[in-house]
Tab-separated table of C-alpha atoms in Angstrom:
chain	number	residue	atom	x	y	z
H	208	MET	CA	75.144	175.843	-5.343
H	209	GLU	CA	74.986	173.264	-8.108
H	210	PHE	CA	71.450	171.706	-9.130
H	211	VAL	CA	70.234	168.745	-10.973
H	212	THR	CA	68.071	169.795	-13.836
H	213	GLY	CA	67.143	166.751	-15.694
H	214	VAL	CA	68.171	164.054	-17.740
H	215	ARG	CA	71.867	164.263	-19.177
H	216	LYS	CA	72.150	164.668	-22.893
H	217	LYS	CA	74.660	161.839	-24.031
H	218	GLU	CA	77.163	161.887	-26.830
H	219	THR	CA	76.780	158.262	-27.532
H	220	LEU	CA	74.122	157.261	-29.933
H	221	GLU	CA	71.767	154.670	-29.659
H	222	LEU	CA	71.087	152.227	-32.483
H	223	SER	CA	68.109	154.181	-34.151
H	224	LYS	CA	70.216	157.162	-34.351
H	225	VAL	CA	73.330	155.414	-35.660
H	226	LEU	CA	71.006	153.739	-38.329
H	227	ALA	CA	69.318	157.226	-39.217
H	228	PRO	CA	69.879	158.535	-42.777
H	229	GLN	CA	71.761	161.735	-41.696
H	230	SER	CA	74.306	159.573	-39.708
H	231	LEU	CA	75.743	158.082	-42.878
H	232	ASP	CA	79.343	159.050	-43.560
H	233	GLN	CA	79.388	160.956	-40.331
H	234	GLU	CA	81.539	160.272	-37.329
H	235	VAL	CA	79.551	159.143	-34.466
H	236	LEU	CA	80.068	157.719	-30.860
H	237	THR	CA	78.260	154.609	-29.499
H	238	ASP	CA	78.730	152.009	-26.768
H	239	GLY	CA	77.567	148.434	-26.003
H	240	SER	CA	78.910	144.900	-25.106
H	241	ILE	CA	80.903	142.646	-27.600
H	242	TYR	CA	78.567	140.112	-28.807
H	243	SER	CA	80.904	138.403	-31.198
H	244	ILE	CA	84.364	138.848	-32.913
H	245	ARG	CA	84.871	137.509	-36.342
H	246	ASN	CA	88.742	138.119	-36.780
H	247	MET	CA	89.799	137.954	-40.559
H	248	GLY	CA	93.464	139.093	-40.027
H	249	GLU	CA	94.048	142.545	-41.081
H	250	ILE	CA	90.141	143.262	-40.657
H	251	ALA	CA	87.669	142.254	-37.818
H	252	PHE	CA	84.187	142.558	-37.584
H	253	VAL	CA	83.229	143.328	-33.713
H	254	ILE	CA	79.379	142.818	-33.311
H	255	LEU	CA	78.032	145.027	-30.581
H	256	ARG	CA	74.936	144.036	-28.728
H	257	LYS	CA	72.857	147.338	-27.765
H	258	ARG	CA	69.625	147.377	-26.071
H	259	ASP	CA	67.669	147.480	-29.131
H	260	GLY	CA	69.800	145.345	-31.446
H	261	LEU	CA	72.883	144.292	-33.013
H	262	LEU	CA	75.461	146.770	-34.326
H	263	GLN	CA	78.469	145.960	-36.739
H	264	THR	CA	81.635	147.722	-36.140
H	265	VAL	CA	84.791	147.141	-38.127
H	266	TRP	CA	88.212	146.948	-36.583
H	267	GLU	CA	91.138	147.736	-39.410
H	268	GLU	CA	94.954	147.053	-38.542
H	269	GLY	CA	96.720	150.373	-38.461
H	270	LYS	CA	93.452	152.578	-38.585
H	271	THR	CA	91.979	151.362	-35.066
H	272	ASN	CA	93.819	152.602	-31.865
H	273	LEU	CA	93.610	149.072	-30.075
H	274	SER	CA	94.969	145.614	-31.377
H	275	ILE	CA	92.253	143.165	-31.926
H	276	SER	CA	93.829	140.883	-29.185
H	277	GLU	CA	92.766	143.367	-26.670
H	278	LEU	CA	89.175	142.622	-27.376
H	279	LYS	CA	87.103	139.835	-26.143
H	280	GLU	CA	83.572	138.729	-26.090
H	281	GLY	CA	81.714	140.579	-23.004
H	282	ASP	CA	83.589	143.663	-22.959
H	283	CYS	CA	81.714	146.714	-22.562
H	284	ILE	CA	83.261	149.247	-25.048
H	285	ARG	CA	82.838	152.800	-26.459
H	286	VAL	CA	83.465	153.174	-30.252
H	287	LYS	CA	84.300	156.347	-32.421
H	288	GLY	CA	83.881	155.772	-36.234
H	289	THR	CA	82.426	156.448	-39.361
H	290	VAL	CA	78.777	155.007	-40.473
H	291	ARG	CA	79.245	153.471	-43.773
H	292	ALA	CA	76.718	151.530	-45.817
H	293	GLU	CA	77.141	147.659	-46.057
H	294	GLU	CA	74.362	145.623	-47.217
H	295	ARG	CA	75.911	142.569	-45.650
H	296	ALA	CA	75.925	144.162	-41.993
H	297	PRO	CA	72.914	143.914	-39.707
H	298	HIS	CA	70.632	146.763	-40.857
H	299	GLY	CA	72.749	147.298	-44.017
H	300	LYS	CA	75.096	149.859	-42.000
H	301	GLU	CA	78.388	149.463	-39.803
H	302	ILE	CA	80.952	151.762	-38.077
H	303	ARG	CA	84.478	151.820	-39.192
H	304	ALA	CA	86.093	152.068	-35.899
H	305	GLU	CA	88.670	154.791	-35.315
H	306	GLU	CA	88.816	154.673	-31.493
H	307	ILE	CA	87.773	151.958	-28.974
H	308	THR	CA	87.594	152.448	-25.137
H	309	ILE	CA	87.354	149.283	-23.078
H	310	LEU	CA	84.777	150.287	-20.290
H	311	SER	CA	84.866	147.198	-18.543
H	312	SER	CA	86.056	143.276	-19.317
H	313	PRO	CA	84.474	140.078	-17.896
H	314	ALA	CA	86.736	138.331	-15.110
H	315	GLU	CA	86.085	134.762	-16.837
H	316	PRO	CA	85.107	133.591	-20.399
H	317	LEU	CA	81.357	133.678	-21.120
H	318	PRO	CA	79.931	130.102	-20.020
H	319	LEU	CA	77.668	130.024	-23.039
H	320	ALA	CA	78.091	130.672	-26.623
H	321	ILE	CA	75.457	133.665	-26.525
H	322	ASP	CA	76.273	134.663	-30.390
H	323	LYS	CA	74.814	131.447	-31.703
H	324	TRP	CA	71.496	131.857	-33.240
H	325	LYS	CA	69.941	129.150	-31.043
H	326	LEU	CA	71.842	128.232	-27.796
H	327	ASN	CA	72.867	124.873	-27.975
H	328	THR	CA	71.979	123.912	-24.258
H	329	SER	CA	69.040	122.482	-22.224
H	330	LEU	CA	66.309	124.656	-20.679
H	331	GLU	CA	67.630	123.774	-17.101
H	332	ALA	CA	71.239	125.137	-18.226
H	333	LYS	CA	69.701	128.152	-19.564
H	334	LEU	CA	67.657	128.938	-16.461
H	335	ASN	CA	70.524	128.104	-14.211
H	336	ILE	CA	72.454	131.048	-15.651
H	337	ARG	CA	69.789	133.118	-16.759
H	338	SER	CA	71.764	136.563	-16.878
H	339	VAL	CA	74.004	135.326	-19.383
H	340	SER	CA	71.599	133.297	-21.616
H	341	LEU	CA	69.170	136.135	-21.727
H	342	ARG	CA	72.018	138.208	-23.593
H	343	ASN	CA	71.220	136.153	-26.615
H	344	VAL	CA	69.331	137.889	-29.415
H	345	ARG	CA	66.712	135.378	-29.397
H	346	GLU	CA	66.412	134.656	-25.902
H	347	ARG	CA	65.978	138.354	-25.282
H	348	ALA	CA	63.496	138.929	-28.002
H	349	ARG	CA	60.901	136.833	-26.048
H	350	PHE	CA	60.818	139.399	-23.073
H	351	ARG	CA	60.539	142.331	-25.558
H	352	ILE	CA	57.343	140.913	-27.115
H	353	GLN	CA	56.197	140.304	-23.607
H	354	GLU	CA	56.860	143.784	-22.743
H	355	GLY	CA	54.608	144.619	-25.909
H	356	ILE	CA	51.918	142.349	-24.326
H	357	VAL	CA	51.743	144.376	-20.943
H	358	ARG	CA	52.208	147.621	-22.572
H	359	GLY	CA	48.971	146.789	-24.720
H	360	PHE	CA	47.232	145.875	-21.672
H	361	ARG	CA	48.114	148.909	-19.908
H	362	GLU	CA	47.360	151.209	-22.864
H	363	PHE	CA	44.368	149.774	-24.057
H	364	LEU	CA	42.771	149.894	-20.420
H	365	HIS	CA	43.675	153.364	-19.806
H	366	GLU	CA	42.083	154.244	-23.270
H	367	ASN	CA	38.777	152.512	-21.967
H	368	GLY	CA	38.646	154.356	-18.726
H	369	PHE	CA	40.240	151.925	-16.295
H	370	THR	CA	42.451	152.921	-13.341
H	371	GLU	CA	45.634	151.171	-12.617
H	372	ILE	CA	45.743	149.941	-8.834
H	373	HIS	CA	48.347	148.086	-6.668
H	374	THR	CA	47.056	145.608	-4.046
H	375	PRO	CA	48.955	143.753	-1.232
H	376	LYS	CA	50.528	140.429	-2.061
H	377	ILE	CA	50.473	139.424	1.781
H	378	GLY	CA	47.040	138.790	3.182
H	379	ALA	CA	45.115	137.113	5.961
H	380	LYS	CA	43.123	134.733	3.474
H	381	GLY	CA	43.337	133.424	0.035
H	382	ALA	CA	40.697	134.610	-2.548
H	383	GLU	CA	40.318	131.408	-4.182
H	384	GLY	CA	39.817	129.251	-1.008
H	385	GLY	CA	41.221	125.683	-0.736
H	386	ALA	CA	44.798	124.641	0.374
H	387	ASN	CA	46.716	125.807	-2.823
H	388	VAL	CA	48.179	129.128	-0.869
H	389	PHE	CA	51.741	129.612	0.661
H	390	LYS	CA	51.443	130.112	4.304
H	391	LEU	CA	53.856	132.499	6.376
H	392	SER	CA	54.232	134.141	9.742
H	393	TYR	CA	53.540	137.714	9.757
H	394	PHE	CA	54.935	139.087	12.957
H	395	HIS	CA	53.463	135.900	14.898
H	396	LYS	CA	50.232	136.093	12.893
H	397	PRO	CA	49.211	133.407	10.064
H	398	ALA	CA	49.155	135.136	6.711
H	399	VAL	CA	49.156	133.837	3.054
H	400	LEU	CA	50.720	134.902	-0.141
H	401	ALA	CA	47.999	136.252	-2.638
H	402	GLN	CA	46.452	133.696	-5.081
H	403	SER	CA	44.908	136.581	-6.884
H	404	PRO	CA	43.998	140.461	-6.243
H	405	GLN	CA	40.504	139.309	-6.702
H	406	PHE	CA	39.047	140.592	-3.536
H	407	TYR	CA	40.616	143.895	-3.708
H	408	LYS	CA	40.054	144.724	-7.379
H	409	GLN	CA	36.297	143.894	-6.648
H	410	MET	CA	36.303	146.158	-3.643
H	411	MET	CA	37.798	148.891	-5.968
H	412	VAL	CA	35.081	148.648	-8.448
H	413	GLY	CA	33.031	150.358	-5.878
H	414	VAL	CA	35.756	153.291	-5.954
H	415	PHE	CA	36.729	153.725	-9.605
H	416	ASP	CA	34.104	151.736	-11.432
H	417	ARG	CA	37.069	150.220	-13.801
H	418	VAL	CA	40.187	149.004	-12.406
H	419	PHE	CA	43.377	146.867	-13.614
H	420	GLU	CA	46.419	145.521	-12.099
H	421	THR	CA	49.653	143.846	-13.074
H	422	GLY	CA	51.277	141.942	-10.574
H	423	PRO	CA	52.793	138.486	-9.173
H	424	VAL	CA	50.431	135.716	-7.824
H	425	PHE	CA	51.056	132.933	-6.026
H	426	ARG	CA	49.825	129.119	-6.263
H	427	ALA	CA	51.112	126.472	-3.809
H	428	GLU	CA	50.156	123.811	-6.457
H	429	LYS	CA	52.575	120.611	-6.473
H	430	HIS	CA	52.397	120.675	-10.502
H	431	ASN	CA	55.626	119.910	-12.292
H	432	THR	CA	54.291	120.398	-15.817
H	433	ARG	CA	55.082	122.437	-18.940
H	434	ARG	CA	51.989	124.970	-18.233
H	435	HIS	CA	52.443	125.359	-14.447
H	436	LEU	CA	54.462	128.045	-12.297
H	437	ASN	CA	54.175	128.641	-8.758
H	438	GLU	CA	54.718	132.450	-9.162
H	439	TYR	CA	53.391	134.140	-12.107
H	440	THR	CA	52.403	137.415	-13.376
H	441	SER	CA	48.481	138.231	-13.870
H	442	LEU	CA	47.048	140.735	-16.026
H	443	ASP	CA	43.895	141.689	-13.845
H	444	PHE	CA	40.958	143.768	-14.765
H	445	GLU	CA	37.516	144.346	-13.244
H	446	MET	CA	34.648	146.705	-14.381
H	447	GLY	CA	31.419	147.763	-12.943
H	448	TYR	CA	27.943	148.671	-14.445
H	449	ILE	CA	28.155	145.673	-16.824
H	450	GLU	CA	24.911	144.373	-18.565
H	451	ASP	CA	26.148	140.864	-18.733
H	452	PHE	CA	29.324	138.886	-18.653
H	453	MET	CA	29.614	138.885	-22.440
H	454	GLU	CA	30.990	142.632	-21.889
H	455	ILE	CA	34.259	141.112	-20.084
H	456	CYS	CA	34.732	138.609	-23.221
H	457	GLN	CA	34.573	141.716	-25.375
H	458	MET	CA	36.692	143.846	-23.545
H	459	GLU	CA	39.347	140.994	-23.597
H	460	THR	CA	39.036	140.696	-27.293
H	461	GLY	CA	39.569	144.492	-27.565
H	462	PHE	CA	42.575	144.169	-25.641
H	463	LEU	CA	43.925	141.147	-27.931
H	464	GLN	CA	43.234	143.499	-31.106
H	465	TYR	CA	44.952	146.292	-29.908
H	466	THR	CA	47.894	144.433	-28.729
H	467	MET	CA	48.292	142.352	-31.762
H	468	GLU	CA	48.582	145.822	-33.860
H	469	LEU	CA	50.811	147.201	-31.242
H	470	LEU	CA	53.271	144.292	-31.562
H	471	LYS	CA	52.955	144.474	-35.411
H	472	LYS	CA	53.870	148.077	-35.325
H	473	ASP	CA	56.586	148.418	-32.624
H	474	TYR	CA	57.834	144.969	-32.258
H	475	ALA	CA	58.266	143.780	-35.832
H	476	PRO	CA	62.177	143.212	-35.293
H	477	GLU	CA	61.595	140.749	-32.457
H	478	LEU	CA	58.569	139.023	-34.075
H	479	GLU	CA	60.772	138.618	-37.256
H	480	ILE	CA	63.644	137.141	-35.143
H	481	LEU	CA	61.294	134.430	-33.505
H	482	ASN	CA	59.612	133.961	-36.819
H	483	VAL	CA	56.148	134.621	-34.746
H	484	THR	CA	52.878	134.588	-36.686
H	485	LEU	CA	50.288	136.752	-35.038
H	486	PRO	CA	47.002	135.158	-34.066
H	487	LYS	CA	43.737	136.238	-35.348
H	488	THR	CA	41.640	138.598	-33.044
H	489	ASP	CA	38.903	139.944	-35.362
H	490	LYS	CA	36.481	137.706	-33.983
H	491	ILE	CA	36.661	135.055	-31.417
H	492	PRO	CA	33.934	132.111	-31.137
H	493	PHE	CA	32.444	131.413	-28.092
H	494	VAL	CA	30.780	127.840	-26.805
H	495	LYS	CA	29.246	126.682	-23.676
H	496	PHE	CA	31.263	124.480	-21.488
H	497	SER	CA	29.070	121.376	-21.859
H	498	GLU	CA	28.710	121.789	-25.577
H	499	ALA	CA	32.617	122.208	-25.958
H	500	LYS	CA	33.003	118.998	-24.322
H	501	GLU	CA	30.529	117.015	-26.449
H	502	LEU	CA	31.816	118.480	-29.712
H	503	VAL	CA	35.176	117.191	-29.070
H	504	ALA	CA	34.156	113.703	-27.779
H	505	GLU	CA	32.039	113.369	-30.941
H	506	LYS	CA	34.585	114.473	-33.461
H	507	TYR	CA	37.752	113.077	-31.895
H	508	ASN	CA	36.222	109.945	-30.360
H	509	ARG	CA	37.043	110.813	-26.924
H	510	LYS	CA	35.065	109.622	-23.682
H	511	ILE	CA	33.865	112.561	-21.355
H	512	ARG	CA	35.704	111.701	-18.095
H	513	ASN	CA	35.290	114.897	-15.963
H	514	PRO	CA	31.968	116.543	-16.269
H	515	PHE	CA	33.041	119.450	-14.032
H	516	ASP	CA	36.286	120.793	-15.648
H	517	LEU	CA	38.309	120.591	-18.762
H	518	GLU	CA	41.442	118.220	-18.675
H	519	PRO	CA	44.530	119.446	-20.491
H	520	GLU	CA	43.978	117.082	-23.646
H	521	GLU	CA	40.236	118.500	-23.864
H	522	GLU	CA	41.581	122.094	-23.965
H	523	GLU	CA	44.079	121.004	-26.690
H	524	LEU	CA	41.219	119.374	-28.683
H	525	ILE	CA	38.749	122.346	-28.270
H	526	GLY	CA	41.507	124.544	-29.731
H	527	ARG	CA	42.168	121.970	-32.538
H	528	TYR	CA	38.410	121.875	-33.134
H	529	PHE	CA	37.910	125.608	-33.742
H	530	LYS	CA	40.985	125.943	-35.461
H	531	GLU	CA	39.713	123.311	-38.105
H	532	GLU	CA	36.248	124.360	-38.210
H	533	TYR	CA	36.416	128.246	-37.869
H	534	ASP	CA	40.316	128.897	-38.616
H	535	ALA	CA	40.007	130.522	-35.032
H	536	ASP	CA	43.209	130.741	-32.648
H	537	PHE	CA	41.245	131.535	-29.732
H	538	VAL	CA	37.892	130.471	-28.276
H	539	PHE	CA	36.018	131.593	-25.200
H	540	VAL	CA	34.512	128.349	-23.390
H	541	THR	CA	31.609	129.895	-21.154
H	542	HIS	CA	29.324	128.590	-18.383
H	543	TYR	CA	31.591	126.454	-16.201
H	544	PRO	CA	29.899	124.700	-13.440
H	545	SER	CA	29.355	126.288	-10.284
H	546	LYS	CA	30.979	123.238	-8.457
H	547	LYS	CA	34.296	124.469	-9.884
H	548	ARG	CA	34.091	128.088	-9.622
H	549	PRO	CA	34.656	130.149	-6.511
H	550	PHE	CA	31.873	131.362	-4.363
H	551	TYR	CA	31.821	134.786	-5.585
H	552	ALA	CA	30.975	133.801	-9.192
H	553	MET	CA	27.609	134.626	-10.397
H	554	ASP	CA	25.206	131.587	-11.026
H	555	ASP	CA	23.327	131.429	-14.234
H	556	PRO	CA	19.752	132.357	-13.407
H	557	ALA	CA	18.481	130.084	-15.945
H	558	ASP	CA	20.539	127.043	-14.442
H	559	SER	CA	22.078	127.448	-11.329
H	560	ARG	CA	24.428	124.535	-11.966
H	561	TYR	CA	26.478	126.550	-14.084
H	562	THR	CA	27.947	130.087	-13.742
H	563	LEU	CA	28.344	133.217	-15.801
H	564	SER	CA	31.999	132.798	-16.172
H	565	PHE	CA	34.364	131.802	-18.989
H	566	ASP	CA	37.975	130.858	-20.082
H	567	LEU	CA	39.807	131.979	-22.902
H	568	LEU	CA	41.747	129.043	-24.688
H	569	PHE	CA	44.585	130.216	-26.940
H	570	ARG	CA	45.762	127.607	-29.295
H	571	GLY	CA	44.412	124.944	-26.979
H	572	LEU	CA	45.663	126.269	-23.610
H	573	GLU	CA	43.731	128.089	-21.260
H	574	ILE	CA	45.244	131.672	-20.563
H	575	THR	CA	42.243	133.347	-18.944
H	576	THR	CA	39.647	133.003	-16.129
H	577	GLY	CA	36.926	135.427	-15.856
H	578	GLY	CA	33.229	136.185	-15.469
H	579	GLN	CA	30.503	137.918	-13.589
H	580	ARG	CA	30.628	138.235	-9.868
H	581	ILE	CA	27.936	138.278	-7.471
H	582	HIS	CA	27.210	141.989	-6.578
H	583	ASP	CA	24.254	141.608	-4.239
H	584	TYR	CA	25.297	141.441	-0.496
H	585	HIS	CA	22.507	138.706	0.639
H	586	MET	CA	23.110	136.706	-2.519
H	587	LEU	CA	26.714	136.578	-1.329
H	588	GLU	CA	25.924	135.574	2.043
H	589	ASP	CA	23.735	132.675	0.818
H	590	LYS	CA	26.321	131.496	-1.698
H	591	ILE	CA	28.990	131.493	1.045
H	592	ALA	CA	26.419	129.651	3.426
H	593	ALA	CA	25.569	127.094	0.845
H	594	ARG	CA	29.335	126.205	0.234
H	595	GLY	CA	29.611	125.568	4.123
H	596	MET	CA	32.039	128.527	4.230
H	597	THR	CA	32.141	131.380	6.662
H	598	ASP	CA	32.887	134.855	5.958
H	599	GLU	CA	35.826	134.852	8.836
H	600	GLY	CA	38.740	136.775	7.574
H	601	MET	CA	36.592	138.311	4.696
H	602	GLU	CA	34.667	140.966	6.649
H	603	GLN	CA	36.418	143.779	4.965
H	604	TYR	CA	35.569	142.296	1.590
H	605	MET	CA	31.882	141.931	2.674
H	606	ASP	CA	31.672	145.328	3.893
H	607	ALA	CA	32.329	146.577	0.148
H	608	PHE	CA	28.940	144.542	-0.778
H	609	LYS	CA	26.773	145.590	2.300
H	610	TYR	CA	27.284	149.246	1.262
H	611	GLY	CA	26.444	148.817	-2.303
H	612	MET	CA	28.167	147.473	-5.433
H	613	PRO	CA	27.145	147.720	-8.913
H	614	PRO	CA	26.964	144.666	-11.387
H	615	HIS	CA	30.331	143.811	-12.018
H	616	GLY	CA	32.781	141.164	-13.486
H	617	GLY	CA	36.330	140.780	-14.542
H	618	LEU	CA	39.181	138.461	-15.588
H	619	GLY	CA	42.897	137.266	-14.954
H	620	ILE	CA	45.277	136.410	-17.653
H	621	GLY	CA	48.249	134.567	-17.191
H	622	MET	CA	51.031	136.713	-18.880
H	623	GLU	CA	53.462	133.987	-19.139
H	624	ARG	CA	51.053	131.516	-20.584
H	625	LEU	CA	49.848	133.944	-23.122
H	626	THR	CA	53.420	134.589	-24.044
H	627	MET	CA	54.406	131.064	-24.441
H	628	GLN	CA	51.372	130.555	-26.768
H	629	LEU	CA	52.159	133.547	-28.906
H	630	LEU	CA	55.710	132.472	-29.336
H	631	GLY	CA	54.798	128.955	-29.934
H	632	GLU	CA	57.255	127.778	-27.047
H	633	GLU	CA	56.785	124.558	-25.470
H	634	ASN	CA	57.239	125.106	-21.790
H	635	VAL	CA	55.907	128.255	-19.734
H	636	ARG	CA	59.396	128.666	-18.264
H	637	GLU	CA	60.698	129.878	-21.660
H	638	ALA	CA	58.422	132.826	-21.128
H	639	CYS	CA	59.518	133.567	-17.459
H	640	LEU	CA	62.476	135.634	-16.626
H	641	PHE	CA	63.205	133.730	-13.220
H	642	PRO	CA	60.847	130.961	-13.187
H	643	ARG	CA	59.587	129.771	-9.467
H	644	ASP	CA	58.245	126.089	-9.624
H	645	LEU	CA	58.304	123.069	-7.533
H	646	ASN	CA	62.062	122.716	-7.667
H	647	ARG	CA	63.510	126.143	-8.559
H	648	LEU	CA	64.004	129.119	-6.277
H	649	GLU	CA	67.151	130.291	-8.016
H	650	PRO	CA	68.524	132.667	-9.548
């Protein structure tokens, strides 16, 4: 009888092992996809794209087993050769190839010149052939950094006593209310795609005290702007036994501080490729909603048109104001009007027209919505009635409060928006692997 006993030890080395000091002048075996070929005649530079970067290999006539004419961009190959120092090569080292084995070849030439520093094509073209455009090192670097953001979120919250949960994305009722839900037939019953894990994460506060989730959410909004997607990834957490909603802001600030340090430490190559300047997170200012509107109206001579919400231009101006006045990349805007917040938002005891809630703006764009929730069952019933709503379809949610819930609050962060602003991109689709918007269902 034969058994599987664990991970197979590979002979082929990854980039970090090839570049290690002990590999210099040693024979190694590695593999990768041909990113580019620079044929100089008797010598050719065959650049390999590996999972953690580019590696230069050198083909030499009479010293390498294959003819250079047998190789082409997109080939997946295995290379045996000797590691040599070469300051002009990526990372200062290269492999002088002795044996090259072709593992697979593309059936057609690549439709994009992925080896260019910047892809000379439109965003639409890049999205239409996403599986190829993402092979470009700059395009790919965006999503390594995005991985770092999500990794930072998980690691930081685990360190602070949060439990990761996974909630359904098909439900009977939307958490936010309103018409911006995708409806579907679920075995001949009406159902919706989840706008948020809000109800479930609140219910789970009654179980674990502190919970978080990363997962897709769906908004049936007919927006076609640079900042909107109809499916995006939300980084959510909810925490119990809070003293006030500022604890939520403080926890998010801690996450941002942790994540920026993580990116600096583990994602430096990608930050360098994209020329990213990490934002300041040591201290983040906060300002009340009404005051923020007045500050930018006065400084930038802008009339306040909507007293209940922030318009995109106002968000940009608030970001600009706090950058100019306090050199701040982030700002918490607090105490949003109750009229524009969901029924579960806790009203400000000092003025019920406003809520104990906030948005976090990052360089002039809202990336987070959060705040304190109503935890008292009767108060929640009263708020639902005052909104002219019923608890039909929310009975399970209401039961959690009926049987006791601690004071709690939480937030949701738009992963793609956070990535977009961190990288300085103009369109959120640049920060989404396979965007879903008003016009796009493929690839």
